[in-house]
Amino acid sequence: MKYLNLNITFNIYQYEELNESDSKLIDKACEMTKHSYAPYSKFYVGAAALLKSGIVVTGSNQENAAYPSGLCAERTALFAANSLYPDYPVIALAIAARNTQGFLKKPIPPCGACRQVMLETENRFNHPIRILLYGTEAIYEVKSVVDLLPLSFDKTAMDI
Ligand code: THU
């Protein structure tokens, strides 16, 4: 038997430690929770994608009475960014979430499907996305979705 250990790396920040660009991106994600349509879960998620051009494209989760028809904030933002600006890499993505009590204390962990879409976006532009996961007690920064999705499936897995 062999043993494989895949390491992932996070930086942990307090809000006050962030540079202006990152705190602004997180503020946008927090603001976007107000645009969330989440009458079923009452879990309000906002995302803000920074493009290489400096443009920020935002998204929020959009639910549906037919539950699987809804979409997470991260994918809403990334699909909007990629549709509107197909030539600009996404270089950073901030995510924030609140429930009926307020913003989450711990950093919001993106769902698996959103991680997969982040990976596709990275690969499409051949550019890592720095991901900022907001919590009131801490903010996690990962330098690439590779750290959120080890042993991932991408087009190279289909190579024969
Ligand atoms: N949600 C997101 O928008 N992003 C995530 O990363 C996790 C979950 C949404 C989907 C659904 O509208 C609600 O949060 C509860 O799962």
PDB file of C-alpha atoms and ligand atoms in Angstrom:
ATOM      1  CA  MET A   1       0.000   0.000   0.000  1.00  0.00           C
ATOM      2  CA  LYS A   2       1.116   3.536  -0.705  1.00  0.00           C
ATOM      3  CA  TYR A   3      -0.015   6.670   1.035  1.00  0.00           C
ATOM      4  CA  LEU A   4      -0.859   9.962  -0.662  1.00  0.00           C
ATOM      5  CA  ASN A   5      -1.214  13.131   1.369  1.00  0.00           C
ATOM      6  CA  LEU A   6      -2.680  16.155  -0.413  1.00  0.00           C
ATOM      7  CA  ASN A   7      -2.061  19.371   1.476  1.00  0.00           C
ATOM      8  CA  ILE A   8      -4.209  22.459   1.196  1.00  0.00           C
ATOM      9  CA  THR A   9      -3.259  25.931   2.350  1.00  0.00           C
ATOM     10  CA  PHE A  10      -5.420  28.706   3.794  1.00  0.00           C
ATOM     11  CA  ASN A  11      -4.509  32.139   5.037  1.00  0.00           C
ATOM     12  CA  ILE A  12      -6.638  33.374   7.896  1.00  0.00           C
ATOM     13  CA  TYR A  13      -7.305  37.093   8.270  1.00  0.00           C
ATOM     14  CA  GLN A  14      -9.236  39.441  10.449  1.00  0.00           C
ATOM     15  CA  TYR A  15     -11.286  41.950   8.434  1.00  0.00           C
ATOM     16  CA  GLU A  16      -9.047  44.820   9.661  1.00  0.00           C
ATOM     17  CA  GLU A  17      -5.977  43.080   8.232  1.00  0.00           C
ATOM     18  CA  LEU A  18      -7.273  43.009   4.651  1.00  0.00           C
ATOM     19  CA  ASN A  19      -6.052  45.401   1.995  1.00  0.00           C
ATOM     20  CA  GLU A  20      -8.552  47.874   0.561  1.00  0.00           C
ATOM     21  CA  SER A  21      -9.245  45.902  -2.597  1.00  0.00           C
ATOM     22  CA  ASP A  22     -10.085  42.728  -0.649  1.00  0.00           C
ATOM     23  CA  SER A  23     -12.191  44.481   1.989  1.00  0.00           C
ATOM     24  CA  LYS A  24     -14.146  46.225  -0.797  1.00  0.00           C
ATOM     25  CA  LEU A  25     -14.740  42.913  -2.557  1.00  0.00           C
ATOM     26  CA  ILE A  26     -15.972  41.359   0.688  1.00  0.00           C
ATOM     27  CA  ASP A  27     -18.184  44.400   1.360  1.00  0.00           C
ATOM     28  CA  LYS A  28     -19.756  43.859  -2.083  1.00  0.00           C
ATOM     29  CA  ALA A  29     -20.392  40.182  -1.314  1.00  0.00           C
ATOM     30  CA  CYS A  30     -21.993  41.171   2.007  1.00  0.00           C
ATOM     31  CA  GLU A  31     -24.138  43.799   0.271  1.00  0.00           C
ATOM     32  CA  MET A  32     -25.235  41.214  -2.281  1.00  0.00           C
ATOM     33  CA  THR A  33     -26.808  39.070   0.444  1.00  0.00           C
ATOM     34  CA  LYS A  34     -29.569  41.714   0.363  1.00  0.00           C
ATOM     35  CA  HIS A  35     -30.318  40.725  -3.232  1.00  0.00           C
ATOM     36  CA  SER A  36     -30.585  37.050  -2.362  1.00  0.00           C
ATOM     37  CA  TYR A  37     -33.925  35.402  -3.114  1.00  0.00           C
ATOM     38  CA  ALA A  38     -34.053  32.722  -0.443  1.00  0.00           C
ATOM     39  CA  PRO A  39     -37.613  32.386   0.858  1.00  0.00           C
ATOM     40  CA  TYR A  40     -37.152  28.640   1.446  1.00  0.00           C
ATOM     41  CA  SER A  41     -33.793  28.337   3.217  1.00  0.00           C
ATOM     42  CA  LYS A  42     -33.648  31.896   4.576  1.00  0.00           C
ATOM     43  CA  PHE A  43     -29.926  31.562   4.003  1.00  0.00           C
ATOM     44  CA  TYR A  44     -28.725  34.626   2.143  1.00  0.00           C
ATOM     45  CA  VAL A  45     -25.504  34.331   0.151  1.00  0.00           C
ATOM     46  CA  GLY A  46     -23.662  37.004  -1.823  1.00  0.00           C
ATOM     47  CA  ALA A  47     -20.658  36.736  -4.120  1.00  0.00           C
ATOM     48  CA  ALA A  48     -18.448  39.280  -5.843  1.00  0.00           C
ATOM     49  CA  ALA A  49     -16.089  38.324  -8.667  1.00  0.00           C
ATOM     50  CA  LEU A  50     -13.188  40.625  -9.509  1.00  0.00           C
ATOM     51  CA  LEU A  51     -12.110  40.466 -13.147  1.00  0.00           C
ATOM     52  CA  LYS A  52      -8.632  41.211 -14.455  1.00  0.00           C
ATOM     53  CA  SER A  53     -10.020  44.393 -16.011  1.00  0.00           C
ATOM     54  CA  GLY A  54     -10.971  45.668 -12.528  1.00  0.00           C
ATOM     55  CA  ILE A  55     -14.688  45.153 -13.129  1.00  0.00           C
ATOM     56  CA  VAL A  56     -16.615  43.485 -10.294  1.00  0.00           C
ATOM     57  CA  VAL A  57     -19.541  41.218 -11.167  1.00  0.00           C
ATOM     58  CA  THR A  58     -21.830  40.214  -8.333  1.00  0.00           C
ATOM     59  CA  GLY A  59     -24.363  37.482  -7.638  1.00  0.00           C
ATOM     60  CA  SER A  60     -26.657  36.139  -4.951  1.00  0.00           C
ATOM     61  CA  ASN A  61     -28.445  32.857  -4.440  1.00  0.00           C
ATOM     62  CA  GLN A  62     -31.743  32.540  -6.287  1.00  0.00           C
ATOM     63  CA  GLU A  63     -34.081  29.873  -5.001  1.00  0.00           C
ATOM     64  CA  ASN A  64     -37.091  28.242  -6.572  1.00  0.00           C
ATOM     65  CA  ALA A  65     -40.157  26.368  -5.312  1.00  0.00           C
ATOM     66  CA  ALA A  66     -38.779  23.510  -7.378  1.00  0.00           C
ATOM     67  CA  TYR A  67     -35.675  23.411  -5.179  1.00  0.00           C
ATOM     68  CA  PRO A  68     -33.076  22.059  -7.657  1.00  0.00           C
ATOM     69  CA  SER A  69     -33.929  24.849 -10.085  1.00  0.00           C
ATOM     70  CA  GLY A  70     -32.329  27.420  -7.784  1.00  0.00           C
ATOM     71  CA  LEU A  71     -28.709  28.521  -8.046  1.00  0.00           C
ATOM     72  CA  CYS A  72     -25.993  29.427  -5.542  1.00  0.00           C
ATOM     73  CA  ALA A  73     -24.548  32.921  -5.319  1.00  0.00           C
ATOM     74  CA  GLU A  74     -21.099  31.858  -6.495  1.00  0.00           C
ATOM     75  CA  ARG A  75     -22.339  30.270  -9.685  1.00  0.00           C
ATOM     76  CA  THR A  76     -24.717  33.170 -10.331  1.00  0.00           C
ATOM     77  CA  ALA A  77     -21.741  35.570 -10.115  1.00  0.00           C
ATOM     78  CA  LEU A  78     -19.323  33.423 -12.125  1.00  0.00           C
ATOM     79  CA  PHE A  79     -21.785  32.621 -14.892  1.00  0.00           C
ATOM     80  CA  ALA A  80     -22.758  36.301 -15.130  1.00  0.00           C
ATOM     81  CA  ALA A  81     -19.077  37.325 -15.237  1.00  0.00           C
ATOM     82  CA  ASN A  82     -18.255  34.736 -17.886  1.00  0.00           C
ATOM     83  CA  SER A  83     -21.308  35.644 -19.963  1.00  0.00           C
ATOM     84  CA  LEU A  84     -20.807  39.384 -19.801  1.00  0.00           C
ATOM     85  CA  TYR A  85     -17.013  39.434 -20.079  1.00  0.00           C
ATOM     86  CA  PRO A  86     -15.874  36.199 -21.721  1.00  0.00           C
ATOM     87  CA  ASP A  87     -12.415  37.646 -22.376  1.00  0.00           C
ATOM     88  CA  TYR A  88     -11.527  38.686 -18.841  1.00  0.00           C
ATOM     89  CA  PRO A  89     -10.186  36.184 -16.316  1.00  0.00           C
ATOM     90  CA  VAL A  90     -11.785  36.141 -12.890  1.00  0.00           C
ATOM     91  CA  ILE A  91      -8.919  36.833 -10.484  1.00  0.00           C
ATOM     92  CA  ALA A  92     -10.708  36.919  -7.115  1.00  0.00           C
ATOM     93  CA  LEU A  93     -14.035  35.853  -5.672  1.00  0.00           C
ATOM     94  CA  ALA A  94     -15.456  36.945  -2.308  1.00  0.00           C
ATOM     95  CA  ILE A  95     -18.326  35.059  -0.697  1.00  0.00           C
ATOM     96  CA  ALA A  96     -20.450  36.046   2.315  1.00  0.00           C
ATOM     97  CA  ALA A  97     -23.553  34.547   3.865  1.00  0.00           C
ATOM     98  CA  ARG A  98     -26.036  35.330   6.600  1.00  0.00           C
ATOM     99  CA  ASN A  99     -28.947  33.505   8.157  1.00  0.00           C
ATOM    100  CA  THR A 100     -31.833  35.066  10.065  1.00  0.00           C
ATOM    101  CA  GLN A 101     -29.433  35.787  12.984  1.00  0.00           C
ATOM    102  CA  GLY A 102     -26.876  37.705  10.924  1.00  0.00           C
ATOM    103  CA  PHE A 103     -23.618  37.042   9.095  1.00  0.00           C
ATOM    104  CA  LEU A 104     -22.005  33.696   9.758  1.00  0.00           C
ATOM    105  CA  LYS A 105     -19.239  33.707  12.351  1.00  0.00           C
ATOM    106  CA  LYS A 106     -17.239  31.060  10.522  1.00  0.00           C
ATOM    107  CA  PRO A 107     -16.158  31.501   6.891  1.00  0.00           C
ATOM    108  CA  ILE A 108     -18.827  30.273   4.460  1.00  0.00           C
ATOM    109  CA  PRO A 109     -17.691  27.035   2.803  1.00  0.00           C
ATOM    110  CA  PRO A 110     -18.797  26.972  -0.861  1.00  0.00           C
ATOM    111  CA  CYS A 111     -20.741  23.928  -1.993  1.00  0.00           C
ATOM    112  CA  GLY A 112     -19.110  21.261  -4.162  1.00  0.00           C
ATOM    113  CA  ALA A 113     -20.893  22.280  -7.360  1.00  0.00           C
ATOM    114  CA  CYS A 114     -19.684  25.863  -6.973  1.00  0.00           C
ATOM    115  CA  ARG A 115     -16.120  24.668  -6.369  1.00  0.00           C
ATOM    116  CA  GLN A 116     -16.361  22.690  -9.601  1.00  0.00           C
ATOM    117  CA  VAL A 117     -17.508  25.792 -11.509  1.00  0.00           C
ATOM    118  CA  MET A 118     -14.689  27.832  -9.957  1.00  0.00           C
ATOM    119  CA  LEU A 119     -12.266  25.182 -11.218  1.00  0.00           C
ATOM    120  CA  GLU A 120     -13.678  25.353 -14.744  1.00  0.00           C
ATOM    121  CA  THR A 121     -13.356  29.153 -14.658  1.00  0.00           C
ATOM    122  CA  GLU A 122      -9.727  28.908 -13.543  1.00  0.00           C
ATOM    123  CA  ASN A 123      -8.937  26.393 -16.253  1.00  0.00           C
ATOM    124  CA  ARG A 124     -10.825  28.289 -18.925  1.00  0.00           C
ATOM    125  CA  PHE A 125      -8.725  31.406 -18.366  1.00  0.00           C
ATOM    126  CA  ASN A 126      -5.640  29.571 -17.171  1.00  0.00           C
ATOM    127  CA  HIS A 127      -5.598  31.942 -14.222  1.00  0.00           C
ATOM    128  CA  PRO A 128      -5.987  31.127 -10.510  1.00  0.00           C
ATOM    129  CA  ILE A 129      -8.903  32.644  -8.626  1.00  0.00           C
ATOM    130  CA  ARG A 130      -8.100  33.945  -5.158  1.00  0.00           C
ATOM    131  CA  ILE A 131     -11.073  33.050  -3.010  1.00  0.00           C
ATOM    132  CA  LEU A 132     -12.098  34.989   0.085  1.00  0.00           C
ATOM    133  CA  LEU A 133     -14.553  33.250   2.412  1.00  0.00           C
ATOM    134  CA  TYR A 134     -16.101  35.729   4.803  1.00  0.00           C
ATOM    135  CA  GLY A 135     -16.977  35.096   8.428  1.00  0.00           C
ATOM    136  CA  THR A 136     -17.287  37.700  11.173  1.00  0.00           C
ATOM    137  CA  GLU A 137     -14.673  35.884  13.277  1.00  0.00           C
ATOM    138  CA  ALA A 138     -12.259  35.076  10.453  1.00  0.00           C
ATOM    139  CA  ILE A 139     -11.764  35.333   6.726  1.00  0.00           C
ATOM    140  CA  TYR A 140     -10.147  32.478   4.859  1.00  0.00           C
ATOM    141  CA  GLU A 141      -8.138  33.183   1.741  1.00  0.00           C
ATOM    142  CA  VAL A 142      -7.131  30.462  -0.665  1.00  0.00           C
ATOM    143  CA  LYS A 143      -4.898  31.287  -3.613  1.00  0.00           C
ATOM    144  CA  SER A 144      -6.689  28.948  -5.987  1.00  0.00           C
ATOM    145  CA  VAL A 145      -9.691  26.641  -6.052  1.00  0.00           C
ATOM    146  CA  VAL A 146      -7.139  23.814  -6.128  1.00  0.00           C
ATOM    147  CA  ASP A 147      -6.988  24.300  -2.350  1.00  0.00           C
ATOM    148  CA  LEU A 148     -10.757  23.895  -2.063  1.00  0.00           C
ATOM    149  CA  LEU A 149     -11.031  20.943  -4.393  1.00  0.00           C
ATOM    150  CA  PRO A 150      -8.129  18.526  -4.140  1.00  0.00           C
ATOM    151  CA  LEU A 151      -8.220  15.500  -6.437  1.00  0.00           C
ATOM    152  CA  SER A 152     -10.531  17.389  -8.747  1.00  0.00           C
ATOM    153  CA  PHE A 153     -12.154  16.332 -11.994  1.00  0.00           C
ATOM    154  CA  ASP A 154     -11.318  18.419 -15.024  1.00  0.00           C
ATOM    155  CA  LYS A 155     -10.920  17.888 -18.764  1.00  0.00           C
ATOM    156  CA  THR A 156      -7.521  16.246 -18.326  1.00  0.00           C
ATOM    157  CA  ALA A 157      -9.247  13.369 -16.494  1.00  0.00           C
ATOM    158  CA  MET A 158     -10.986  12.495 -19.761  1.00  0.00           C
ATOM    159  CA  ASP A 159      -7.755  12.223 -21.713  1.00  0.00           C
ATOM    160  CA  ILE A 160      -7.291   8.711 -23.012  1.00  0.00           C
TER     161      ILE A 160
HETATM  162  N1  THU B   1     -25.865  28.466  -1.166  1.00  0.00           N
HETATM  163  C1  THU B   1     -25.083  29.343  -1.865  1.00  0.00           C
HETATM  164  O1  THU B   1     -25.576  30.274  -2.500  1.00  0.00           O
HETATM  165  N2  THU B   1     -23.750  29.131  -1.869  1.00  0.00           N
HETATM  166  C2  THU B   1     -23.120  28.147  -1.174  1.00  0.00           C
HETATM  167  O2  THU B   1     -21.922  28.003  -1.288  1.00  0.00           O
HETATM  168  C3  THU B   1     -23.879  27.269  -0.286  1.00  0.00           C
HETATM  169  C4  THU B   1     -25.353  27.329  -0.444  1.00  0.00           C
HETATM  170  C5  THU B   1     -27.308  28.692  -1.172  1.00  0.00           C
HETATM  171  C6  THU B   1     -28.095  27.669  -1.919  1.00  0.00           C
HETATM  172  C7  THU B   1     -29.437  27.792  -1.240  1.00  0.00           C
HETATM  173  O3  THU B   1     -30.158  28.854  -1.833  1.00  0.00           O
HETATM  174  C8  THU B   1     -29.107  28.164   0.172  1.00  0.00           C
HETATM  175  O4  THU B   1     -27.779  28.675   0.154  1.00  0.00           O
HETATM  176  C9  THU B   1     -29.186  27.008   1.163  1.00  0.00           C
HETATM  177  O5  THU B   1     -28.445  25.922   0.737  1.00  0.00           O
END
